Amino acid sequence: EAAVTQSPRNKVAVTGGKVTLSCNQTNNHNNMYWYRQDTGHGLRLIHYSYGAGSTEKGDIPDGYKASRPSQENFSLILELATPSQTSVYFCASGDARGGNTEVFFGKGTRLTVV
Amino acid sequence: QQNVQQSPESLIVPEGARTSLNCTFSDSASQYFWWYRQHSGKAPKALMSIFSNGEKEEGRFTIHLNKASLHFSLHIRDSQPSDSALYLCAVSWPNYNVLYFGSGTKLTVEP
C-alpha cells in the first residue's frame, strides 16, 4: 500500500507566524500535491510538483509557498499565517503517468490559525 | 480551467437502497474521471475510475460516463451503512497530472 505521511497532524499557529507543513512519501512517485479541504469546497489544489526541485502553482496558491528538496519530501510554507488559512491540508503523491493512475493521500494536517 | 460540480450536496438513504451521485465537468476534451471516497476524519481514497464513454461496474458500484453531456455518475446498489462517507468526483484534465475535484456529496446510509 502506497504511503504518504504528513506532519504535524494538528497545528495551532498565531496570526502572522510562519508555518511549515511537511510531507514524505515512500512510493517513489514523481508527482506530489498539496490540497486544502474546507466544507463546501471539496479539495482545492494549492501547489504541486513534478519532481525534486520543481514546484508549480495550483488553483489557490496565494499566501502559500512550496518546496520539493527531494523525491520523497514536499513542504507547504505559510510565511505569514492568517485565520483564513485555517483548514485541513492534504498531501498526496501520484505516478508520472498521470491521470490514469491513482493518487494517494496522507491523513491530513488540521491547521488552526488564531 | 476545469470546473467540476457535484450534486446533491448531501443525501440520506435507507440501507439497501440504490444511490446515485452526479458530477458535471466543463471541458468535453477531458479524459480521466475518478470517484474518491473519504470516511469521516480519514484520507480520501480512490474508489473507481473510467476513461471512456460508457459504463463500468465493480461489485456494488457502477460508473456511467457521457462526455458529450459533460456528465458522469456513481451508482451504489444495495447501499450499506459502511458506505456513509463524503464522495468526491475528480477530473484529470487539462493537466493530466492534476486532479480537479468537485465539492463533494455527503452520503448517509441509515440502518
mmCIF file of N, CA and C in Angstrom, chain A residues 56-93:
data_model
loop_
_atom_site.group_PDB
_atom_site.id
_atom_site.type_symbol
_atom_site.label_atom_id
_atom_site.label_comp_id
_atom_site.label_asym_id
_atom_site.label_seq_id
_atom_site.Cartn_x
_atom_site.Cartn_y
_atom_site.Cartn_z
ATOM 1 N N GLU A 56 4.941 23.965 -8.781
ATOM 2 C CA GLU A 56 4.008 24.606 -9.701
ATOM 3 C C GLU A 56 2.830 25.158 -8.910
ATOM 4 N N LYS A 57 2.263 26.267 -9.366
ATOM 5 C CA LYS A 57 1.102 26.839 -8.706
ATOM 6 C C LYS A 57 -0.162 26.095 -9.110
ATOM 7 N N GLY A 58 -0.997 25.843 -8.110
ATOM 8 C CA GLY A 58 -2.299 25.260 -8.368
ATOM 9 C C GLY A 58 -3.357 26.323 -8.514
ATOM 10 N N ASP A 59 -4.551 26.041 -8.096
ATOM 11 C CA ASP A 59 -5.669 26.965 -8.273
ATOM 12 C C ASP A 59 -5.724 28.072 -7.219
ATOM 13 N N ILE A 60 -5.194 27.817 -6.022
ATOM 14 C CA ILE A 60 -5.258 28.797 -4.937
ATOM 15 C C ILE A 60 -3.887 28.953 -4.270
ATOM 16 N N PRO A 61 -2.870 29.447 -4.980
ATOM 17 C CA PRO A 61 -1.519 29.495 -4.411
ATOM 18 C C PRO A 61 -1.217 30.700 -3.527
ATOM 19 N N ASP A 62 -2.073 31.734 -3.566
ATOM 20 C CA ASP A 62 -1.759 32.972 -2.856
ATOM 21 C C ASP A 62 -1.646 32.730 -1.360
ATOM 22 N N GLY A 63 -0.527 33.213 -0.775
ATOM 23 C CA GLY A 63 -0.288 33.057 0.651
ATOM 24 C C GLY A 63 0.461 31.785 1.010
ATOM 25 N N TYR A 64 0.791 30.992 0.000
ATOM 26 C CA TYR A 64 1.495 29.721 0.223
ATOM 27 C C TYR A 64 2.732 29.615 -0.667
ATOM 28 N N LYS A 65 3.755 28.979 -0.124
ATOM 29 C CA LYS A 65 4.917 28.589 -0.909
ATOM 30 C C LYS A 65 5.108 27.091 -0.746
ATOM 31 N N ALA A 66 5.810 26.501 -1.695
ATOM 32 C CA ALA A 66 6.078 25.062 -1.617
ATOM 33 C C ALA A 66 7.551 24.818 -1.881
ATOM 34 N N SER A 67 8.024 23.690 -1.355
ATOM 35 C CA SER A 67 9.418 23.317 -1.544
ATOM 36 C C SER A 67 9.504 21.814 -1.738
ATOM 37 N N ARG A 68 10.262 21.374 -2.773
ATOM 38 C CA ARG A 68 10.459 19.947 -3.033
ATOM 39 C C ARG A 68 11.966 19.675 -3.101
ATOM 40 N N PRO A 69 12.569 19.454 -1.931
ATOM 41 C CA PRO A 69 14.022 19.268 -1.905
ATOM 42 C C PRO A 69 14.488 17.891 -2.370
ATOM 43 N N SER A 70 13.576 16.935 -2.387
ATOM 44 C CA SER A 70 13.946 15.574 -2.774
ATOM 45 C C SER A 70 12.716 14.883 -3.350
ATOM 46 N N GLN A 71 12.930 13.710 -3.928
ATOM 47 C CA GLN A 71 11.806 12.924 -4.475
ATOM 48 C C GLN A 71 10.781 12.626 -3.393
ATOM 49 N N GLU A 72 11.245 12.392 -2.168
ATOM 50 C CA GLU A 72 10.374 11.916 -1.097
ATOM 51 C C GLU A 72 9.649 13.015 -0.340
ATOM 52 N N ASN A 73 10.179 14.225 -0.327
ATOM 53 C CA ASN A 73 9.672 15.260 0.571
ATOM 54 C C ASN A 73 9.119 16.479 -0.158
ATOM 55 N N PHE A 74 8.009 16.968 0.359
ATOM 56 C CA PHE A 74 7.328 18.126 -0.236
ATOM 57 C C PHE A 74 6.725 18.921 0.917
ATOM 58 N N SER A 75 7.113 20.192 1.043
ATOM 59 C CA SER A 75 6.649 21.017 2.150
ATOM 60 C C SER A 75 5.757 22.140 1.667
ATOM 61 N N LEU A 76 4.846 22.533 2.518
ATOM 62 C CA LEU A 76 3.988 23.696 2.268
ATOM 63 C C LEU A 76 4.305 24.725 3.338
ATOM 64 N N ILE A 77 4.572 25.957 2.906
ATOM 65 C CA ILE A 77 5.031 27.004 3.817
ATOM 66 C C ILE A 77 4.057 28.175 3.783
ATOM 67 N N LEU A 78 3.624 28.560 4.975
ATOM 68 C CA LEU A 78 2.809 29.746 5.135
ATOM 69 C C LEU A 78 3.697 30.774 5.825
ATOM 70 N N GLU A 79 4.180 31.762 5.074
ATOM 71 C CA GLU A 79 5.133 32.724 5.628
ATOM 72 C C GLU A 79 4.480 33.618 6.675
ATOM 73 N N LEU A 80 3.260 34.058 6.390
ATOM 74 C CA LEU A 80 2.524 34.938 7.302
ATOM 75 C C LEU A 80 1.109 34.369 7.431
ATOM 76 N N ALA A 81 0.922 33.489 8.400
ATOM 77 C CA ALA A 81 -0.349 32.786 8.518
ATOM 78 C C ALA A 81 -1.483 33.752 8.861
ATOM 79 N N THR A 82 -2.645 33.482 8.263
ATOM 80 C CA THR A 82 -3.847 34.275 8.525
ATOM 81 C C THR A 82 -4.983 33.342 8.933
ATOM 82 N N PRO A 83 -5.977 33.840 9.673
ATOM 83 C CA PRO A 83 -7.107 32.981 10.079
ATOM 84 C C PRO A 83 -7.820 32.323 8.903
ATOM 85 N N SER A 84 -7.803 32.959 7.720
ATOM 86 C CA SER A 84 -8.470 32.374 6.547
ATOM 87 C C SER A 84 -7.754 31.112 6.053
ATOM 88 N N GLN A 85 -6.566 30.865 6.552
ATOM 89 C CA GLN A 85 -5.828 29.657 6.188
ATOM 90 C C GLN A 85 -6.097 28.501 7.153
ATOM 91 N N THR A 86 -6.990 28.723 8.107
ATOM 92 C CA THR A 86 -7.461 27.638 8.952
ATOM 93 C C THR A 86 -8.186 26.615 8.076
ATOM 94 N N SER A 87 -7.721 25.377 8.092
ATOM 95 C CA SER A 87 -8.264 24.373 7.174
ATOM 96 C C SER A 87 -7.630 23.014 7.487
ATOM 97 N N VAL A 88 -8.044 22.022 6.742
ATOM 98 C CA VAL A 88 -7.372 20.716 6.761
ATOM 99 C C VAL A 88 -6.580 20.596 5.458
ATOM 100 N N TYR A 89 -5.306 20.295 5.600
ATOM 101 C CA TYR A 89 -4.409 20.237 4.449
ATOM 102 C C TYR A 89 -4.028 18.781 4.164
ATOM 103 N N PHE A 90 -4.152 18.401 2.904
ATOM 104 C CA PHE A 90 -3.803 17.047 2.484
ATOM 105 C C PHE A 90 -2.654 17.090 1.488
ATOM 106 N N CYS A 91 -1.686 16.236 1.739
ATOM 107 C CA CYS A 91 -0.611 15.992 0.790
ATOM 108 C C CYS A 91 -0.932 14.711 0.037
ATOM 109 N N ALA A 92 -0.494 14.633 -1.201
ATOM 110 C CA ALA A 92 -0.757 13.437 -1.999
ATOM 111 C C ALA A 92 0.407 13.184 -2.943
ATOM 112 N N SER A 93 0.508 11.942 -3.389
ATOM 113 C CA SER A 93 1.525 11.615 -4.388
ATOM 114 C C SER A 93 0.907 10.808 -5.517
#
